[in-house]
């Protein structure tokens, strides 16, 4: 059987560049190289595309930038007589059967690069343009969830132009709508980058200023004393949800440092919740995924209020972390689908979506 040519595309311009390197190194290590010819295409922090051929360790530590082969031409846009694929120095072209983006955050998870993939007409892993852009934008996604009838904590929003013009008035308005603690989040980012928890007006101002470094639009959410529950979803038309897992943050919330650096938070899979809550959460995860027209994969995050037991959907991540400690593959592993088979399934779904 001929091997499929699969290109892992990693790095990128977003604040989650380093997360992408960790996820890609893990996928590269576990992908079945007897089934696939694996090509690796890195995108630098300033947006340069480079072909890299080497070890996963040099992907992980960022040294791939200095080891990239700049003589290999990457062409994903059909132009004139040029074939789409990788043009090597000896003149031969490697056509790509599947593109596997491992790009988190803006320019990778927000529909922009998915638009390029659509133009290339090469099947690709994950959600399409619409689902990616909606899933990435926390504010728009919340509005879609409202239309779907999915329960959420109270929230409001602001933006750079309004806040810079009349910050005191905006702070008053936020305090009128929400009680402390308040979570402050950039509208378009993931992996908890730029997110903070404000317990008073001073911290709220600091949190908004920090979030504005990453995006011009800010989401503010009512903080509740809650358990953090996550579910992995997989599929195109026939969508399945994994068993749910619970994050037990070492700090006030599960932040970037804990997700990808020190790993001091713990998790429990399956989550210690009653069977009805487990079923409700899995069903809501599938509903949210289908509601944004998701394809391939996503991780859907929930809160369970510790006092009332109410379940609230938090957000959907259309290209979740894929490191060896990431919840998405861990939850599928606990459900009966191991890491390598999960990669196979995602590639199959990418091919199926183009039929």
Short mmCIF file of C-alpha atoms in Angstrom, two decimals, residues 70-230:
data_model
loop_
_atom_site.label_atom_id
_atom_site.label_comp_id
_atom_site.label_asym_id
_atom_site.label_seq_id
_atom_site.Cartn_x
_atom_site.Cartn_y
_atom_site.Cartn_z
CA UNK A 70 15.42 27.10 2.62
CA UNK A 71 15.92 25.58 -0.83
CA UNK A 72 12.68 23.60 -0.68
CA UNK A 73 9.80 25.60 -2.15
CA UNK A 74 6.47 25.34 -0.36
CA UNK A 75 3.59 25.90 -2.73
CA UNK A 76 0.02 25.61 -1.48
CA UNK A 77 -1.54 27.95 -4.03
CA UNK A 78 -2.35 26.66 -7.55
CA UNK A 79 -0.54 29.11 -9.84
CA UNK A 80 -0.07 28.73 -13.58
CA UNK A 81 1.60 25.42 -14.37
CA UNK A 82 2.98 24.98 -10.87
CA UNK A 83 1.85 21.90 -9.01
CA UNK A 84 0.74 22.22 -5.42
CA UNK A 85 3.18 20.60 -3.02
CA UNK A 86 6.84 20.69 -2.04
CA UNK A 87 9.40 21.41 -4.77
CA UNK A 88 12.83 19.99 -3.88
CA UNK A 89 16.26 21.06 -5.12
CA UNK A 90 16.53 18.16 -7.54
CA UNK A 91 13.35 19.31 -9.27
CA UNK A 92 10.96 16.64 -8.00
CA UNK A 93 7.64 17.60 -6.42
CA UNK A 94 6.10 15.85 -3.46
CA UNK A 95 2.35 16.16 -3.65
CA UNK A 96 0.68 16.40 -0.26
CA UNK A 97 -2.32 14.17 0.48
CA UNK A 98 -3.25 15.67 3.83
CA UNK A 99 -2.34 18.87 5.66
CA UNK A 100 -2.23 18.53 9.43
CA UNK A 101 -2.20 21.97 11.05
CA UNK A 102 -0.88 21.97 14.59
CA UNK A 103 -1.32 25.70 15.00
CA UNK A 104 -2.98 27.19 18.07
CA UNK A 105 -4.40 30.69 18.31
CA UNK A 106 -4.63 33.48 15.69
CA UNK A 107 -3.43 32.70 12.16
CA UNK A 108 -3.75 28.99 12.82
CA UNK A 109 -6.96 28.22 14.66
CA UNK A 110 -9.10 31.15 13.55
CA UNK A 111 -10.03 30.20 9.99
CA UNK A 112 -7.33 32.22 8.23
CA UNK A 113 -5.02 29.34 7.37
CA UNK A 114 -8.02 27.09 6.79
CA UNK A 115 -8.98 29.46 3.97
CA UNK A 116 -5.55 28.88 2.41
CA UNK A 117 -6.03 25.14 2.72
CA UNK A 118 -9.38 25.41 0.95
CA UNK A 119 -7.65 27.24 -1.92
CA UNK A 120 -4.97 24.53 -2.05
CA UNK A 121 -7.73 21.90 -2.43
CA UNK A 122 -5.73 19.56 -0.20
CA UNK A 123 -7.67 17.77 2.55
CA UNK A 124 -6.79 19.05 6.01
CA UNK A 125 -7.30 17.96 9.59
CA UNK A 126 -9.78 19.83 11.72
CA UNK A 127 -12.54 22.37 11.44
CA UNK A 128 -13.21 24.48 8.36
CA UNK A 129 -13.15 28.25 7.96
CA UNK A 130 -16.48 29.02 9.62
CA UNK A 131 -16.18 26.73 12.64
CA UNK A 132 -12.57 27.75 13.20
CA UNK A 133 -13.32 31.47 13.15
CA UNK A 134 -16.40 31.16 15.36
CA UNK A 135 -14.68 28.82 17.82
CA UNK A 136 -11.68 31.13 18.09
CA UNK A 137 -13.74 34.24 18.79
CA UNK A 138 -14.99 33.82 22.35
CA UNK A 139 -17.49 36.65 22.04
CA UNK A 140 -19.11 35.47 18.81
CA UNK A 141 -19.05 31.90 20.06
CA UNK A 142 -20.95 32.90 23.19
CA UNK A 143 -23.64 34.47 21.03
CA UNK A 144 -23.91 31.26 18.99
CA UNK A 145 -24.15 29.20 22.18
CA UNK A 146 -26.97 31.48 23.34
CA UNK A 147 -28.85 30.78 20.10
CA UNK A 148 -28.30 27.05 20.63
CA UNK A 149 -29.80 27.29 24.11
CA UNK A 150 -26.62 26.23 25.87
CA UNK A 151 -26.30 27.55 29.45
CA UNK A 152 -23.47 30.02 30.15
CA UNK A 153 -22.27 32.19 33.02
CA UNK A 154 -23.12 35.90 32.76
CA UNK A 155 -20.71 37.88 30.62
CA UNK A 156 -20.13 41.24 29.01
CA UNK A 157 -17.48 42.74 26.72
CA UNK A 158 -15.46 45.83 25.88
CA UNK A 159 -12.93 46.85 23.27
CA UNK A 160 -9.75 48.90 22.96
CA UNK A 161 -11.37 51.96 21.38
CA UNK A 162 -14.16 52.33 23.91
CA UNK A 163 -11.98 51.44 26.89
CA UNK A 164 -9.16 53.83 25.99
CA UNK A 165 -11.66 56.63 25.48
CA UNK A 166 -13.68 56.22 28.67
CA UNK A 167 -12.09 53.58 30.90
CA UNK A 168 -13.73 54.70 34.15
CA UNK A 169 -17.18 54.59 32.60
CA UNK A 170 -16.48 51.12 31.18
CA UNK A 171 -15.26 49.85 34.54
CA UNK A 172 -18.44 51.18 36.15
CA UNK A 173 -20.54 49.41 33.51
CA UNK A 174 -18.70 46.12 34.00
CA UNK A 175 -19.12 46.32 37.77
CA UNK A 176 -22.84 47.00 37.29
CA UNK A 177 -23.25 43.84 35.21
CA UNK A 178 -20.92 41.44 37.01
CA UNK A 179 -19.81 40.74 40.55
CA UNK A 180 -16.24 40.01 41.60
CA UNK A 181 -14.41 37.81 40.90
CA UNK A 182 -14.44 38.55 37.16
CA UNK A 183 -12.44 36.67 34.54
CA UNK A 184 -10.87 38.83 31.84
CA UNK A 185 -10.10 37.21 28.48
CA UNK A 186 -8.89 38.33 25.05
CA UNK A 187 -11.67 37.49 22.58
CA UNK A 188 -9.29 35.73 20.18
CA UNK A 189 -6.69 33.60 21.87
CA UNK A 190 -6.35 30.22 23.56
CA UNK A 191 -4.29 28.21 26.02
CA UNK A 192 -5.20 30.73 28.76
CA UNK A 193 -2.84 33.32 27.25
CA UNK A 194 -3.72 36.83 28.47
CA UNK A 195 -6.41 35.59 30.87
CA UNK A 196 -6.60 36.88 34.43
CA UNK A 197 -8.90 36.79 37.43
CA UNK A 198 -9.87 40.14 38.94
CA UNK A 199 -11.00 40.39 42.57
CA UNK A 200 -11.35 44.18 42.67
CA UNK A 201 -11.36 47.24 40.42
CA UNK A 202 -7.57 47.61 40.45
CA UNK A 203 -7.08 44.03 39.29
CA UNK A 204 -9.86 44.47 36.73
CA UNK A 205 -8.06 47.44 35.18
CA UNK A 206 -4.76 45.56 35.17
CA UNK A 207 -6.40 42.49 33.64
CA UNK A 208 -8.05 44.46 30.86
CA UNK A 209 -4.79 46.23 30.02
CA UNK A 210 -3.00 42.88 29.91
CA UNK A 211 -5.69 41.28 27.71
CA UNK A 212 -5.56 44.26 25.33
CA UNK A 213 -1.95 43.35 24.55
CA UNK A 214 -3.30 40.28 22.78
CA UNK A 215 -6.57 41.44 21.23
CA UNK A 216 -8.62 44.58 20.68
CA UNK A 217 -11.80 42.94 22.06
CA UNK A 218 -12.20 41.65 25.59
CA UNK A 219 -14.67 39.21 27.14
CA UNK A 220 -15.48 39.53 30.84
CA UNK A 221 -17.12 36.63 32.61
CA UNK A 222 -18.76 36.19 35.96
CA UNK A 223 -16.44 34.13 38.14
CA UNK A 224 -18.06 31.26 40.01
CA UNK A 225 -16.75 28.61 42.37
CA UNK A 226 -16.75 25.83 39.85
CA UNK A 227 -15.27 22.53 38.81
CA UNK A 228 -13.59 22.59 35.39
CA UNK A 229 -14.78 19.78 33.12
CA UNK A 230 -13.58 19.04 29.59
#
